[in-house]
PDB file of C-alpha atoms in Angstrom:
ATOM      1  CA  MET A  81     -28.245  22.448   0.883  1.00 56.00           C
ATOM      2  CA  SER A  82     -28.770  21.352   4.414  1.00 58.00           C
ATOM      3  CA  HIS A  83     -25.769  20.616   6.570  1.00 64.00           C
ATOM      4  CA  GLY A  84     -27.616  18.873   9.371  1.00 61.00           C
ATOM      5  CA  ALA A  85     -26.145  16.573  11.948  1.00 64.00           C
ATOM      6  CA  ARG A  86     -25.038  13.197  10.672  1.00 66.00           C
ATOM      7  CA  VAL A  87     -24.810  10.008  12.671  1.00 59.00           C
ATOM      8  CA  ILE A  88     -21.566   8.082  12.494  1.00 62.00           C
ATOM      9  CA  ARG A  89     -21.852   4.521  13.720  1.00 60.00           C
ATOM     10  CA  THR A  90     -18.874   2.706  15.170  1.00 60.00           C
ATOM     11  CA  GLY A  91     -18.465  -0.773  16.600  1.00 59.00           C
ATOM     12  CA  VAL A  92     -17.727   0.552  20.078  1.00 51.00           C
ATOM     13  CA  SER A  93     -20.365   1.345  22.659  1.00 50.00           C
ATOM     14  CA  SER A  94     -19.817   4.054  25.246  1.00 51.00           C
ATOM     15  CA  GLY A  95     -21.713   2.281  28.001  1.00 51.00           C
ATOM     16  CA  GLY A  96     -21.784  -1.321  29.165  1.00 49.00           C
ATOM     17  CA  SER A  97     -20.213  -4.271  27.460  1.00 51.00           C
ATOM     18  CA  ALA A  98     -21.050  -4.557  23.820  1.00 50.00           C
ATOM     19  CA  ALA A  99     -21.172  -8.149  22.635  1.00 49.00           C
ATOM     20  CA  PRO A 100     -21.029  -8.507  18.842  1.00 50.00           C
ATOM     21  CA  PRO A 101     -23.549 -10.788  17.186  1.00 49.00           C
ATOM     22  CA  ALA A 102     -22.420 -14.378  16.713  1.00 47.00           C
ATOM     23  CA  ALA A 103     -22.790 -14.272  12.929  1.00 47.00           C
ATOM     24  CA  SER A 104     -20.499 -11.276  12.435  1.00 45.00           C
ATOM     25  CA  SER A 105     -17.832 -12.575  14.820  1.00 44.00           C
ATOM     26  CA  ALA A 106     -17.736 -15.936  13.050  1.00 42.00           C
ATOM     27  CA  SER A 107     -17.318 -14.348   9.622  1.00 44.00           C
ATOM     28  CA  SER A 108     -14.579 -11.979  10.780  1.00 45.00           C
ATOM     29  CA  ALA A 109     -12.747 -14.779  12.608  1.00 41.00           C
ATOM     30  CA  GLY A 110     -12.451 -16.733   9.391  1.00 43.00           C
ATOM     31  CA  SER A 111     -11.018 -13.789   7.484  1.00 57.00           C
ATOM     32  CA  ASP A 112      -8.566 -12.916  10.293  1.00 59.00           C
ATOM     33  CA  GLY A 113      -7.276 -16.489  10.401  1.00 64.00           C
ATOM     34  CA  GLU A 114      -6.007 -16.315   6.811  1.00 78.00           C
ATOM     35  CA  LEU A 115      -2.366 -15.432   6.287  1.00 83.00           C
ATOM     36  CA  MET A 116      -2.832 -13.326   3.156  1.00 86.00           C
ATOM     37  CA  ASP A 117      -5.528 -10.849   2.180  1.00 86.00           C
ATOM     38  CA  GLY A 118      -6.664 -12.118  -1.211  1.00 85.00           C
ATOM     39  CA  ALA A 119      -9.182  -9.314  -1.658  1.00 90.00           C
ATOM     40  CA  TYR A 120      -6.388  -6.713  -1.583  1.00 89.00           C
ATOM     41  CA  PHE A 121      -4.921  -8.193  -4.796  1.00 84.00           C
ATOM     42  CA  ARG A 122      -8.134  -7.393  -6.641  1.00 89.00           C
ATOM     43  CA  SER A 123      -8.853  -4.060  -4.957  1.00 93.00           C
ATOM     44  CA  CYS A 124      -8.262  -0.762  -6.702  1.00 95.00           C
ATOM     45  CA  ALA A 125      -5.516   0.239  -4.260  1.00 92.00           C
ATOM     46  CA  GLY A 126      -3.710  -3.072  -4.736  1.00 93.00           C
ATOM     47  CA  MET A 127      -3.848  -2.870  -8.520  1.00 95.00           C
ATOM     48  CA  LEU A 128      -2.626   0.728  -8.465  1.00 96.00           C
ATOM     49  CA  LYS A 129       0.350  -0.256  -6.306  1.00 95.00           C
ATOM     50  CA  VAL A 130       1.262  -3.044  -8.744  1.00 96.00           C
ATOM     51  CA  ALA A 131       0.882  -0.697 -11.735  1.00 97.00           C
ATOM     52  CA  GLN A 132       3.050   1.900 -10.015  1.00 97.00           C
ATOM     53  CA  MET A 133       5.758  -0.668  -9.268  1.00 97.00           C
ATOM     54  CA  ILE A 134       5.729  -1.866 -12.886  1.00 97.00           C
ATOM     55  CA  SER A 135       5.970   1.678 -14.268  1.00 98.00           C
ATOM     56  CA  LEU A 136       8.855   2.486 -11.900  1.00 97.00           C
ATOM     57  CA  LEU A 137      10.664  -0.659 -13.003  1.00 97.00           C
ATOM     58  CA  VAL A 138      10.120   0.201 -16.686  1.00 97.00           C
ATOM     59  CA  GLY A 139      11.417   3.738 -16.077  1.00 95.00           C
ATOM     60  CA  PHE A 140      14.494   2.439 -14.285  1.00 95.00           C
ATOM     61  CA  ILE A 141      15.283  -0.079 -17.024  1.00 95.00           C
ATOM     62  CA  SER A 142      14.735   2.542 -19.742  1.00 93.00           C
ATOM     63  CA  VAL A 143      17.148   5.011 -18.143  1.00 92.00           C
ATOM     64  CA  ASN A 144      19.637   2.277 -17.302  1.00 90.00           C
ATOM     65  CA  ASN A 145      19.760   1.090 -20.922  1.00 91.00           C
ATOM     66  CA  SER A 146      20.013   4.562 -22.480  1.00 87.00           C
ATOM     67  CA  PRO A 147      23.319   5.451 -24.120  1.00 85.00           C
ATOM     68  CA  TRP A 148      23.715   8.692 -22.100  1.00 79.00           C
ATOM     69  CA  THR A 149      23.981   7.373 -18.547  1.00 69.00           C
ATOM     70  CA  ASP A 150      26.874   9.683 -17.598  1.00 76.00           C
ATOM     71  CA  TYR A 151      24.596  12.582 -16.630  1.00 83.00           C
ATOM     72  CA  SER A 152      23.952  13.088 -12.939  1.00 87.00           C
ATOM     73  CA  ALA A 153      20.215  13.568 -13.591  1.00 88.00           C
ATOM     74  CA  TYR A 154      19.980   9.992 -14.829  1.00 90.00           C
ATOM     75  CA  SER A 155      21.749   8.695 -11.722  1.00 89.00           C
ATOM     76  CA  TYR A 156      19.398  10.729  -9.547  1.00 93.00           C
ATOM     77  CA  PHE A 157      16.385   9.326 -11.425  1.00 93.00           C
ATOM     78  CA  GLN A 158      17.637   5.776 -10.946  1.00 93.00           C
ATOM     79  CA  ILE A 159      18.115   6.277  -7.201  1.00 95.00           C
ATOM     80  CA  VAL A 160      14.690   7.848  -6.768  1.00 96.00           C
ATOM     81  CA  THR A 161      12.907   5.135  -8.768  1.00 96.00           C
ATOM     82  CA  MET A 162      14.586   2.305  -6.845  1.00 96.00           C
ATOM     83  CA  CYS A 163      13.890   3.915  -3.446  1.00 97.00           C
ATOM     84  CA  ASP A 164      10.260   4.519  -4.421  1.00 97.00           C
ATOM     85  CA  LEU A 165       9.929   0.956  -5.742  1.00 97.00           C
ATOM     86  CA  VAL A 166      11.248  -0.504  -2.478  1.00 97.00           C
ATOM     87  CA  MET A 167       8.953   1.745  -0.402  1.00 96.00           C
ATOM     88  CA  ILE A 168       5.830   0.808  -2.395  1.00 96.00           C
ATOM     89  CA  LEU A 169       6.765  -2.879  -2.259  1.00 96.00           C
ATOM     90  CA  PHE A 170       7.153  -2.550   1.529  1.00 95.00           C
ATOM     91  CA  PHE A 171       3.655  -1.040   1.894  1.00 93.00           C
ATOM     92  CA  TYR A 172       2.218  -3.645  -0.496  1.00 94.00           C
ATOM     93  CA  ILE A 173       3.626  -6.503   1.601  1.00 94.00           C
ATOM     94  CA  ILE A 174       2.327  -4.876   4.788  1.00 92.00           C
ATOM     95  CA  HIS A 175      -1.198  -4.725   3.346  1.00 90.00           C
ATOM     96  CA  ILE A 176      -1.134  -8.221   1.838  1.00 92.00           C
ATOM     97  CA  PHE A 177      -0.019  -9.914   5.052  1.00 91.00           C
ATOM     98  CA  ARG A 178      -2.216  -7.639   7.232  1.00 89.00           C
ATOM     99  CA  LEU A 179       0.743  -6.446   9.278  1.00 90.00           C
ATOM    100  CA  TYR A 180      -0.928  -3.064   9.720  1.00 88.00           C
ATOM    101  CA  LYS A 181      -3.233  -4.660  12.301  1.00 88.00           C
ATOM    102  CA  LYS A 182      -0.250  -5.730  14.406  1.00 89.00           C
ATOM    103  CA  LEU A 183       1.815  -2.564  13.943  1.00 88.00           C
ATOM    104  CA  THR A 184      -0.408  -0.093  15.755  1.00 88.00           C
ATOM    105  CA  CYS A 185       2.395   2.385  16.480  1.00 90.00           C
ATOM    106  CA  VAL A 186       2.109   3.746  12.911  1.00 88.00           C
ATOM    107  CA  SER A 187      -0.815   5.842  11.701  1.00 88.00           C
ATOM    108  CA  TRP A 188      -1.555   3.849   8.548  1.00 84.00           C
ATOM    109  CA  PRO A 189      -4.020   6.280   6.964  1.00 82.00           C
ATOM    110  CA  LEU A 190      -1.271   8.922   7.063  1.00 85.00           C
ATOM    111  CA  ALA A 191       1.410   6.512   5.852  1.00 79.00           C
TER     112      ALA A 191
END
């Protein structure tokens, strides 16, 4: 196996002013003008977030409707599932409305 040097291309040039081609700037301007990111609904990450929210809601409802709700473990499970559901919904809304482009103070790949 050869571990030679690889070239990583970015959109930023180190010297001079880099003007993007007219075709690519027109296509990206149309997608940035939309309020919601429709492609995120159909992406794998978007579908996994929806599936995770549904499974958390099913788990919460199952524990809430069980006859033995007096145990502290069940209360802890309910709190954790609701907090996780709210957090995932928050990230889902941020990605759908493309707020991550405006909120640059957060490292989104780490979040």
